[in-house]
Structure formats: structure tokens, C-alpha cells
């Protein structure tokens, strides 16, 4: 890793870092894959670039095209960078209750932001984006929730990188949003490492996000493949923040809040292995660093205060 | 065996507005049956053809029961059972 022809070429090949202080036993170890070491600082650079390249190959994306995408931040930022470099326009549909930094970054890259209502979270952004795609047929909706190139980016990149660095891997834990990371990495690991556990950590938001939704309108991303996951956790803001701070305190890693939720699930799986007397190597994804969340107050004050401040925000 | 069951806003009409209820049982199904005996109507919103409704998730101590036995997932004294509508999201 040293010299690249352009920023886009510097994608991937991220480091895998051992966590000797947070690992619960000598033979039950935790490993963090630092996806913030990507061109725009998040794992979303992988699917964003893969989706753009797939759309270029099949001819839907041409010079001067405008890309449309529902995103709560990182995918939008990744697309905005790639769009800037490659000469496309970008319209992001984003829930209004995401952190200020994400909006500022998108604006810095020249993306146009369409707000979707806070209540309903990402589901509403998806619905709005689909509406906009209908009324603007010349815009190209990449649609990360159903775009196979999203999962493929992890099947071809993140998964093989992980297995190369950690052939003894027993567990993979990642965040659950579009499901692209878990489906792509999970599929690759199941093929090459039979018996591996693939575990999702889903953010559990406050009442505002869930409150108004109807059970019959639940949204399951088209990419989701139920056969890939072997376990799933739902993690609230308090535990996500607690683990985010522990990662910084004990291992020096300054991660975003969703990483705390992932670490919470990774530690639960590690503790289960300890209880059963089994050895384990638990790898998890650090999706991004903490910079974009400083304004939420996640890293200061008491955990209760910080969790309260996050209530009603899409923190992952 | 007492467990705490948290109820999503959308289903609180079945629990007289309560955010959480206490219940007894050694499996998720027994817990839901126990709640049903006092708050009728809740179970049919969650269970369809003896399985969890597709768009409902139930967690025991944050872990999704679909991966640990479904309605037969074990519940122990002091556990927290969380009922949630399925939702997509994330920094994505």
C-alpha cells in the first residue's frame, strides 16, 4: 500500500487490527476491520464505486448523468466523491434527522440534498427516492438496497481481504442496513469457511423512528438473503455509545456510533464462546470513524445524556 | 419466571398504553400467551400460522429469536423481551 493512480484506486485493502484489551480470553479474540481507511472514510466507498461501475458497464450511466440515491449519509458521501471525480450529478434523499456533518460533507462535494421526514427513517427516504425516480426518468437510481453490485463489492473485496488476513475466522459481525456487507462477506465466508457465524447488528432507534410505522409496511431490503445470517442483534443507542467509548478507551480506536452496536454484538458472541469453552476469532467491521458524529455529543458527558441526545436521530 | 416485555408504540392500544409489561413463561410463545390472557388481541398482531409475522422482530436480550428457536426460543428469569417492527436503516 503506497502509490495509486487516483483516489478511486486507493479503495479497499483495509487493515485488520487485533483488540488485545477488549478480547475476553486468550483464545477468544476480537479483530476490527478498519473500513474508515477508505477514500471518503467509510465502508460505503466499496458499494458506491461498484454500483457506479456496474451502471457504467450496462450503459445506464453516461457522461453528464445525474445519480439519485436514498442514503442516511455514508453512501451519499462516497457517491458524491466518485460523481465529482467522474463528472456526474448527484441527488441524495436523506432523512432530516441525520448528523449535521453528513449534510455538510455532501454539500462540500456538490451534491443536492432532498430531505425526507424524520419519522420513518430510511424507509421514508427509500419511498421518496422511488417517487423521484418515477417523476425524473432521466435520473439514475442506483438503489443500494437492491443493487447486486453492493453485495458483490463485499463478496469480491471485503470478504477475501478478511479471510486472507484471518484464515482462522469463526465469526463475522457487521452492521445491518442495506444488508450488502453481511450478505456479500457472509456468502464468501460460508463458501470458504463452512461453519462460520455471520452475525448482524441492527441499530434500535428511539420511538420517533418506530412510532408512526405500520407493521404491515415493514421494509426488507431486496438484497437481504436470510440464508446468510446465523444470528442478529438489535442494539439501542445506550449500548452502542457505551461500546463506542470502550473501543476508544481500551484500544484507542475512534469509531462511529454504529461500530459500537457492532462491537456490542461481537462481544456477546465472544462471551458465548467463552461460556462454552470454545476458542473463537471474531472479526467485526468498523464502518466509519467518529468525526461525522462529534456534533451529536456522542463522545462527551454521561452515557445517559449522550443516549438521550441521540434519541430521535438516525445514528447508524 | 418473570420477564419484561417492551411493546412498540403501534401495539400499545393492546396494553392500555403501557410501554412494557411483565409476563411469565419459559419460551417466547409462553410469554406471548401469558400476555394475551390479560391483553387480548396482541398475539394475533404478532403471530401468523404459528410463526412470527414477517414484519415483526422479537428479541431476547437484544438477540433476534428467529435465530435461536423462534417462538420456542428460551426465556429466563430477568430477561428482557423486545418487540419491534422490522426496519431498515444505517449509515448507508
Short mmCIF file of C-alpha atoms in Angstrom, two decimals:
data_model
loop_
_atom_site.label_atom_id
_atom_site.label_comp_id
_atom_site.label_asym_id
_atom_site.label_seq_id
_atom_site.Cartn_x
_atom_site.Cartn_y
_atom_site.Cartn_z
CA UNK A 1 0.00 0.00 0.00
CA UNK A 2 1.62 3.25 -1.08
CA UNK A 3 1.09 4.72 -4.54
CA UNK A 4 -2.16 4.92 -6.52
CA UNK A 5 -3.06 6.48 -9.86
CA UNK A 6 -6.11 8.23 -8.37
CA UNK A 7 -8.15 8.38 -5.19
CA UNK A 8 -10.63 5.81 -6.52
CA UNK A 9 -7.77 3.33 -6.94
CA UNK A 10 -7.00 3.57 -3.21
CA UNK A 11 -10.21 1.73 -2.32
CA UNK A 12 -10.12 -1.30 -0.02
CA UNK A 13 -7.23 -3.37 1.33
CA UNK A 14 -8.06 -2.05 4.79
CA UNK A 15 -6.16 -3.12 7.92
CA UNK A 16 -7.37 -5.77 10.36
CA UNK A 17 -6.48 -4.77 13.92
CA UNK A 18 -6.33 -7.10 16.94
CA UNK A 19 -8.01 -5.93 20.14
CA UNK A 20 -5.97 -7.47 22.96
CA UNK A 21 -7.64 -5.48 25.75
CA UNK A 22 -11.27 -6.00 24.75
CA UNK A 23 -10.87 -9.67 23.83
CA UNK A 24 -12.42 -11.71 26.66
CA UNK A 25 -9.90 -14.59 26.68
CA UNK A 26 -6.54 -15.54 25.24
CA UNK A 27 -8.16 -17.88 22.73
CA UNK A 28 -11.30 -15.79 22.15
CA UNK A 29 -10.06 -12.83 20.18
CA UNK A 30 -11.66 -9.78 18.62
CA UNK A 31 -10.46 -8.21 15.37
CA UNK A 32 -11.54 -4.86 13.92
CA UNK A 33 -11.52 -4.26 10.16
CA UNK A 34 -10.93 -0.54 9.79
CA UNK A 35 -13.17 0.47 6.91
CA UNK A 36 -12.72 4.14 7.75
CA UNK A 37 -9.41 3.74 5.89
CA UNK A 38 -11.19 4.12 2.56
CA UNK A 39 -11.14 7.17 0.24
CA UNK A 40 -14.06 9.05 1.87
CA UNK A 41 -13.70 7.40 5.26
CA UNK A 42 -16.32 4.67 5.26
CA UNK A 43 -17.07 1.15 4.09
CA UNK A 44 -19.61 2.68 1.70
CA UNK A 45 -16.88 3.59 -0.77
CA UNK A 46 -16.89 -0.07 -1.79
CA UNK A 47 -20.56 -0.43 -2.84
CA UNK A 48 -20.75 3.16 -4.14
CA UNK A 49 -17.91 2.66 -6.61
CA UNK A 50 -19.09 -0.85 -7.52
CA UNK A 51 -22.63 0.37 -8.27
CA UNK A 52 -21.35 3.25 -10.42
CA UNK A 53 -19.02 0.98 -12.36
CA UNK A 54 -21.79 -1.58 -12.93
CA UNK A 55 -24.11 1.17 -14.21
CA UNK A 56 -21.35 2.46 -16.50
CA UNK A 57 -20.82 -1.04 -17.89
CA UNK A 58 -24.50 -1.65 -18.65
CA UNK A 59 -24.88 1.83 -20.17
CA UNK A 60 -27.46 3.29 -17.74
CA UNK A 61 -24.88 5.82 -16.52
CA UNK A 62 -23.36 8.10 -19.16
CA UNK A 63 -21.26 11.25 -19.09
CA UNK A 64 -23.32 14.05 -17.54
CA UNK A 65 -25.94 11.72 -15.98
CA UNK A 66 -27.50 12.52 -12.62
CA UNK A 67 -27.39 9.82 -9.93
CA UNK A 68 -30.24 9.55 -7.40
CA UNK A 69 -29.87 7.68 -4.11
CA UNK A 70 -31.65 7.32 -0.76
CA UNK A 71 -28.94 7.48 1.91
CA UNK A 72 -28.51 8.42 5.54
CA UNK A 73 -25.02 9.67 4.77
CA UNK A 74 -22.04 7.49 4.04
CA UNK A 75 -23.20 6.07 0.71
CA UNK A 76 -24.12 9.58 -0.35
CA UNK A 77 -20.68 10.92 0.60
CA UNK A 78 -18.96 8.06 -1.26
CA UNK A 79 -21.14 8.59 -4.33
CA UNK A 80 -20.58 12.34 -4.16
CA UNK A 81 -16.82 11.90 -4.31
CA UNK A 82 -16.99 9.40 -7.16
CA UNK A 83 -19.55 11.56 -9.00
CA UNK A 84 -17.29 14.61 -8.62
CA UNK A 85 -14.27 12.76 -9.97
CA UNK A 86 -16.19 11.11 -12.80
CA UNK A 87 -18.38 14.07 -13.78
CA UNK A 88 -21.89 13.02 -12.70
CA UNK A 89 -24.55 14.95 -10.84
CA UNK A 90 -25.91 13.57 -7.55
CA UNK A 91 -29.22 13.93 -5.74
CA UNK A 92 -29.36 12.37 -2.25
CA UNK A 93 -32.63 11.70 -0.44
CA UNK A 94 -31.73 11.85 3.22
CA UNK A 95 -33.74 11.65 6.45
CA UNK A 96 -33.74 15.11 8.06
CA UNK A 97 -32.62 13.65 11.42
CA UNK A 98 -29.08 12.70 10.42
CA UNK A 99 -25.95 14.40 11.73
CA UNK A 100 -25.04 17.90 10.50
CA UNK A 101 -21.59 16.75 9.36
CA UNK A 102 -23.03 14.35 6.82
CA UNK A 103 -25.04 17.12 5.18
CA UNK A 104 -22.07 19.47 5.21
CA UNK A 105 -19.84 16.89 3.57
CA UNK A 106 -22.41 16.16 0.87
CA UNK A 107 -22.76 19.86 0.19
CA UNK A 108 -18.99 20.28 0.06
CA UNK A 109 -18.89 17.64 -2.67
CA UNK A 110 -21.63 19.47 -4.55
CA UNK A 111 -24.48 17.00 -4.04
CA UNK A 112 -28.09 18.16 -3.96
CA UNK A 113 -29.96 17.04 -0.83
CA UNK A 114 -33.67 16.26 -0.72
CA UNK A 115 -34.93 15.91 2.87
CA UNK A 116 -37.22 13.07 3.84
CA UNK A 117 -39.22 13.18 7.09
CA UNK A 118 -37.51 12.13 10.32
CA UNK A 119 -40.36 9.82 11.26
CA UNK A 120 -39.94 6.65 9.26
CA UNK A 121 -36.16 6.90 8.96
CA UNK A 122 -34.52 5.29 5.98
CA UNK A 123 -37.79 3.67 4.87
CA UNK A 124 -39.19 7.09 4.09
CA UNK A 125 -36.03 8.08 2.21
CA UNK A 126 -36.36 4.95 0.09
CA UNK A 127 -40.03 5.68 -0.64
CA UNK A 128 -39.26 9.30 -1.58
CA UNK A 129 -36.37 8.29 -3.83
CA UNK A 130 -38.57 5.81 -5.68
CA UNK A 131 -41.16 8.58 -6.23
CA UNK A 132 -38.48 10.96 -7.50
CA UNK A 133 -37.15 8.28 -9.86
CA UNK A 134 -40.64 7.97 -11.38
CA UNK A 135 -41.05 11.69 -11.92
CA UNK A 136 -37.46 12.14 -13.19
CA UNK A 137 -36.94 9.23 -15.58
CA UNK A 138 -33.57 10.55 -16.76
CA UNK A 139 -32.08 10.27 -13.26
CA UNK A 140 -30.26 7.03 -12.46
CA UNK A 141 -31.43 5.41 -9.24
CA UNK A 142 -28.60 3.12 -8.14
CA UNK A 143 -30.65 1.87 -5.19
CA UNK A 144 -28.17 0.34 -2.77
CA UNK A 145 -30.88 -1.71 -1.03
CA UNK A 146 -31.49 -3.82 -4.12
CA UNK A 147 -28.37 -3.37 -6.25
CA UNK A 148 -26.45 -6.63 -6.58
CA UNK A 149 -23.22 -4.68 -7.14
CA UNK A 150 -23.46 -3.61 -3.48
CA UNK A 151 -23.25 -7.15 -2.10
CA UNK A 152 -20.79 -8.13 -4.86
CA UNK A 153 -18.35 -5.41 -3.75
CA UNK A 154 -18.11 -7.18 -0.40
CA UNK A 155 -18.10 -10.66 -1.93
CA UNK A 156 -15.15 -9.69 -4.13
CA UNK A 157 -13.37 -7.28 -1.78
CA UNK A 158 -14.16 -7.18 1.93
CA UNK A 159 -14.67 -10.95 2.29
CA UNK A 160 -11.48 -12.14 0.57
CA UNK A 161 -9.42 -9.46 2.36
CA UNK A 162 -10.75 -10.64 5.71
CA UNK A 163 -10.15 -14.33 5.07
CA UNK A 164 -6.62 -13.65 3.80
CA UNK A 165 -5.76 -11.73 6.98
CA UNK A 166 -7.62 -14.06 9.36
CA UNK A 167 -7.82 -17.62 7.97
CA UNK A 168 -8.92 -18.83 11.43
CA UNK A 169 -12.01 -16.57 11.49
CA UNK A 170 -15.00 -18.13 13.30
CA UNK A 171 -17.38 -15.13 13.45
CA UNK A 172 -18.06 -12.15 11.25
CA UNK A 173 -20.16 -9.32 12.69
CA UNK A 174 -21.35 -6.31 10.72
CA UNK A 175 -24.00 -3.62 10.71
CA UNK A 176 -27.38 -4.29 9.11
CA UNK A 177 -28.76 -1.60 6.85
CA UNK A 178 -28.86 -2.40 3.16
CA UNK A 179 -27.60 -5.87 4.20
CA UNK A 180 -24.93 -5.60 1.46
CA UNK A 181 -21.92 -6.08 3.75
CA UNK A 182 -23.34 -9.08 5.60
CA UNK A 183 -24.76 -10.77 2.51
CA UNK A 184 -21.58 -10.27 0.45
CA UNK A 185 -18.98 -11.09 3.11
CA UNK A 186 -21.24 -13.78 4.61
CA UNK A 187 -21.71 -15.55 1.29
CA UNK A 188 -17.98 -15.54 0.63
CA UNK A 189 -17.11 -16.84 4.09
CA UNK A 190 -19.79 -19.57 4.03
CA UNK A 191 -18.29 -20.83 0.75
CA UNK A 192 -14.73 -20.84 2.03
CA UNK A 193 -15.14 -21.39 5.75
CA UNK A 194 -18.00 -23.83 6.48
CA UNK A 195 -19.49 -23.35 9.93
CA UNK A 196 -18.61 -19.67 10.17
CA UNK A 197 -21.04 -17.48 12.12
CA UNK A 198 -22.35 -14.42 10.30
CA UNK A 199 -23.99 -12.05 12.75
CA UNK A 200 -25.85 -8.79 12.15
CA UNK A 201 -26.06 -5.84 14.50
CA UNK A 202 -29.07 -3.66 13.79
CA UNK A 203 -29.48 -0.21 15.32
CA UNK A 204 -32.51 0.15 17.56
CA UNK A 205 -33.77 3.68 17.27
CA UNK A 206 -35.96 5.77 19.51
CA UNK A 207 -39.72 5.96 19.42
CA UNK A 208 -39.76 8.75 16.85
CA UNK A 209 -38.36 6.49 14.18
CA UNK A 210 -40.53 3.50 15.01
CA UNK A 211 -43.55 5.25 16.40
CA UNK A 212 -45.56 6.00 13.31
CA UNK A 213 -44.83 2.93 11.32
CA UNK A 214 -47.25 0.23 10.44
CA UNK A 215 -46.17 -3.37 10.92
CA UNK A 216 -47.56 -4.27 7.51
CA UNK A 217 -45.32 -1.70 5.82
CA UNK A 218 -42.09 -3.14 7.18
CA UNK A 219 -39.29 -2.86 4.70
CA UNK A 220 -36.87 -5.70 3.99
CA UNK A 221 -34.13 -4.73 1.51
CA UNK A 222 -34.26 -6.72 -1.74
CA UNK A 223 -30.61 -7.71 -1.23
CA UNK A 224 -31.39 -9.48 2.03
CA UNK A 225 -30.68 -13.21 1.96
CA UNK A 226 -31.97 -14.94 5.08
CA UNK A 227 -29.71 -17.96 4.44
CA UNK A 228 -26.55 -15.94 5.06
CA UNK A 229 -27.17 -14.76 8.62
CA UNK A 230 -26.72 -17.08 11.57
CA UNK A 231 -27.57 -14.50 14.21
CA UNK A 232 -28.86 -11.00 14.66
CA UNK A 233 -28.84 -8.39 17.40
CA UNK A 234 -30.78 -5.19 17.88
CA UNK A 235 -28.72 -2.65 19.80
CA UNK A 236 -30.00 0.54 21.39
CA UNK A 237 -28.23 3.90 21.50
CA UNK A 238 -27.03 3.47 25.08
CA UNK A 239 -25.17 0.21 24.44
CA UNK A 240 -23.87 1.43 21.08
CA UNK A 241 -22.41 4.53 22.74
CA UNK A 242 -21.01 2.52 25.66
CA UNK A 243 -19.14 0.19 23.29
CA UNK A 244 -18.00 3.04 21.02
CA UNK A 245 -16.38 4.66 24.05
CA UNK A 246 -14.86 1.37 25.23
CA UNK A 247 -13.26 0.88 21.83
CA UNK A 248 -11.62 4.29 22.17
CA UNK A 249 -10.78 3.87 25.85
CA UNK A 250 -9.22 0.41 25.70
CA UNK A 251 -7.94 0.10 22.15
CA UNK A 252 -7.51 3.70 21.01
CA UNK A 253 -9.88 3.33 18.05
CA UNK A 254 -12.07 6.38 17.37
CA UNK A 255 -15.07 4.87 15.60
CA UNK A 256 -18.55 5.99 14.61
CA UNK A 257 -21.57 5.07 16.70
CA UNK A 258 -22.77 2.19 14.53
CA UNK A 259 -19.46 0.46 15.25
CA UNK A 260 -20.40 0.44 18.93
CA UNK A 261 -23.55 -1.52 18.09
CA UNK A 262 -21.48 -3.99 16.06
CA UNK A 263 -18.94 -4.37 18.86
CA UNK A 264 -21.80 -5.00 21.32
CA UNK A 265 -22.94 -7.99 19.23
CA UNK A 266 -19.34 -9.16 18.67
CA UNK A 267 -18.72 -9.17 22.42
CA UNK A 268 -21.97 -11.10 23.03
CA UNK A 269 -20.82 -13.79 20.58
CA UNK A 270 -17.33 -13.80 22.13
CA UNK A 271 -18.80 -14.23 25.62
CA UNK A 272 -20.92 -17.14 24.38
CA UNK A 273 -17.76 -18.82 23.09
CA UNK A 274 -16.05 -18.28 26.44
CA UNK A 275 -19.07 -19.74 28.27
CA UNK A 276 -18.95 -22.84 26.05
CA UNK A 277 -15.20 -23.22 26.47
CA UNK A 278 -14.62 -22.74 22.74
CA UNK A 279 -11.92 -20.74 21.04
CA UNK A 280 -13.03 -18.02 18.62
CA UNK A 281 -11.73 -15.32 16.31
CA UNK A 282 -14.44 -12.72 15.98
CA UNK A 283 -13.95 -10.16 13.21
CA UNK A 284 -16.15 -7.10 13.00
CA UNK A 285 -16.49 -4.04 10.81
CA UNK A 286 -15.57 -0.52 11.84
CA UNK A 287 -17.80 1.14 9.21
CA UNK A 288 -16.51 4.66 9.77
CA UNK A 289 -14.63 6.87 12.23
CA UNK A 290 -16.20 9.21 14.76
CA UNK A 291 -15.60 12.57 13.06
CA UNK A 292 -19.05 12.85 11.50
CA UNK A 293 -20.76 12.32 14.86
CA UNK A 294 -18.93 14.82 17.08
CA UNK A 295 -21.81 17.28 16.87
CA UNK A 296 -24.19 14.67 18.31
CA UNK A 297 -22.31 14.80 21.63
CA UNK A 298 -21.70 11.05 21.48
CA UNK A 299 -18.23 11.29 22.96
CA UNK A 300 -18.82 13.69 25.84
CA UNK A 301 -20.86 13.78 29.04
CA UNK A 302 -22.53 10.80 30.68
CA UNK A 303 -23.78 7.85 28.64
CA UNK A 304 -27.36 8.57 29.68
CA UNK A 305 -27.11 12.17 28.49
CA UNK A 306 -25.45 11.15 25.26
CA UNK A 307 -28.06 8.45 24.61
CA UNK A 308 -30.82 10.98 25.25
CA UNK A 309 -29.27 13.38 22.74
CA UNK A 310 -29.32 10.60 20.14
CA UNK A 311 -32.97 9.80 20.70
CA UNK A 312 -34.84 10.51 17.51
CA UNK A 313 -31.67 10.64 15.40
CA UNK A 314 -30.53 8.12 12.85
CA UNK A 315 -27.17 7.43 14.49
CA UNK A 316 -26.10 4.49 12.36
CA UNK B 1 -40.24 -16.72 35.65
CA UNK B 2 -40.79 -13.01 35.24
CA UNK B 3 -39.58 -11.22 32.16
CA UNK B 4 -40.05 -7.65 30.98
CA UNK B 5 -41.62 -7.27 27.55
CA UNK B 6 -41.30 -3.93 25.79
CA UNK B 7 -44.18 -3.05 23.48
CA UNK B 8 -43.81 -0.83 20.39
CA UNK B 9 -45.99 2.26 20.15
CA UNK B 10 -48.05 0.77 17.38
CA UNK B 11 -49.21 -2.12 19.60
CA UNK B 12 -49.79 -0.20 22.83
CA UNK B 13 -53.51 0.02 22.15
CA UNK B 14 -53.50 -3.63 23.25
CA UNK B 15 -51.72 -2.91 26.54
CA UNK B 16 -53.72 0.15 27.65
CA UNK B 17 -50.84 2.34 26.53
CA UNK B 18 -48.18 0.57 28.60
CA UNK B 19 -44.63 0.74 27.16
CA UNK B 20 -43.69 -2.50 28.82
CA UNK B 21 -45.45 -5.32 30.63
CA UNK B 22 -44.33 -8.09 32.95
CA UNK B 23 -45.02 -11.63 31.85
CA UNK B 24 -44.24 -15.23 32.69
CA UNK B 25 -43.11 -18.18 30.59
CA UNK B 26 -40.07 -20.22 29.66
CA UNK B 27 -40.36 -19.67 25.91
CA UNK B 28 -41.32 -16.67 23.77
CA UNK B 29 -44.63 -18.34 22.87
CA UNK B 30 -45.47 -18.94 26.54
CA UNK B 31 -44.69 -15.30 27.27
CA UNK B 32 -46.95 -14.11 24.43
CA UNK B 33 -49.75 -16.46 25.59
CA UNK B 34 -49.39 -15.09 29.10
CA UNK B 35 -49.71 -11.51 27.85
CA UNK B 36 -52.67 -12.49 25.65
CA UNK B 37 -54.51 -13.79 28.73
CA UNK B 38 -54.55 -10.22 30.07
CA UNK B 39 -54.30 -8.12 26.90
CA UNK B 40 -56.31 -9.85 24.23
CA UNK B 41 -55.57 -9.07 20.61
CA UNK B 42 -51.82 -8.61 20.90
CA UNK B 43 -50.83 -12.12 19.91
CA UNK B 44 -52.69 -12.14 16.61
CA UNK B 45 -50.79 -8.99 15.59
CA UNK B 46 -47.50 -10.84 16.08
CA UNK B 47 -48.14 -14.48 15.24
CA UNK B 48 -49.50 -15.82 11.97
CA UNK B 49 -49.83 -19.52 11.15
CA UNK B 50 -47.89 -20.41 14.32
CA UNK B 51 -44.96 -18.27 13.17
CA UNK B 52 -43.82 -14.74 13.85
CA UNK B 53 -45.34 -12.20 11.46
CA UNK B 54 -42.85 -11.44 8.70
CA UNK B 55 -42.51 -7.77 9.60
CA UNK B 56 -42.17 -8.24 13.34
CA UNK B 57 -38.95 -8.89 15.20
CA UNK B 58 -38.73 -10.23 18.74
CA UNK B 59 -35.50 -10.05 20.69
CA UNK B 60 -34.43 -11.73 23.92
CA UNK B 61 -31.66 -9.62 25.48
CA UNK B 62 -31.08 -7.90 22.11
CA UNK B 63 -30.73 -11.21 20.19
CA UNK B 64 -33.27 -11.95 17.43
CA UNK B 65 -35.25 -15.05 18.39
CA UNK B 66 -35.59 -16.18 14.77
CA UNK B 67 -32.01 -17.43 15.01
CA UNK B 68 -32.35 -19.13 18.37
CA UNK B 69 -35.55 -21.17 18.09
CA UNK B 70 -38.20 -18.66 17.03
CA UNK B 71 -41.33 -18.80 19.18
CA UNK B 72 -39.69 -21.68 21.05
CA UNK B 73 -36.65 -19.57 21.97
CA UNK B 74 -35.85 -19.91 25.65
CA UNK B 75 -36.53 -17.11 28.06
CA UNK B 76 -35.06 -16.93 31.56
CA UNK B 77 -35.97 -15.04 34.68
CA UNK B 78 -34.93 -11.40 34.40
CA UNK B 79 -34.60 -11.41 30.61
CA UNK B 80 -35.80 -8.52 28.50
CA UNK B 81 -38.02 -9.32 25.54
CA UNK B 82 -38.30 -6.57 22.94
CA UNK B 83 -40.96 -6.48 20.22
CA UNK B 84 -40.18 -4.25 17.22
CA UNK B 85 -41.43 -3.64 13.73
CA UNK B 86 -38.80 -4.61 11.15
CA UNK B 87 -36.89 -1.57 9.92
CA UNK B 88 -34.11 -0.82 7.51
CA UNK B 89 -31.56 1.81 8.29
CA UNK B 90 -27.96 2.57 8.87
CA UNK B 91 -25.21 4.86 7.72
CA UNK B 92 -25.86 3.67 4.25
#
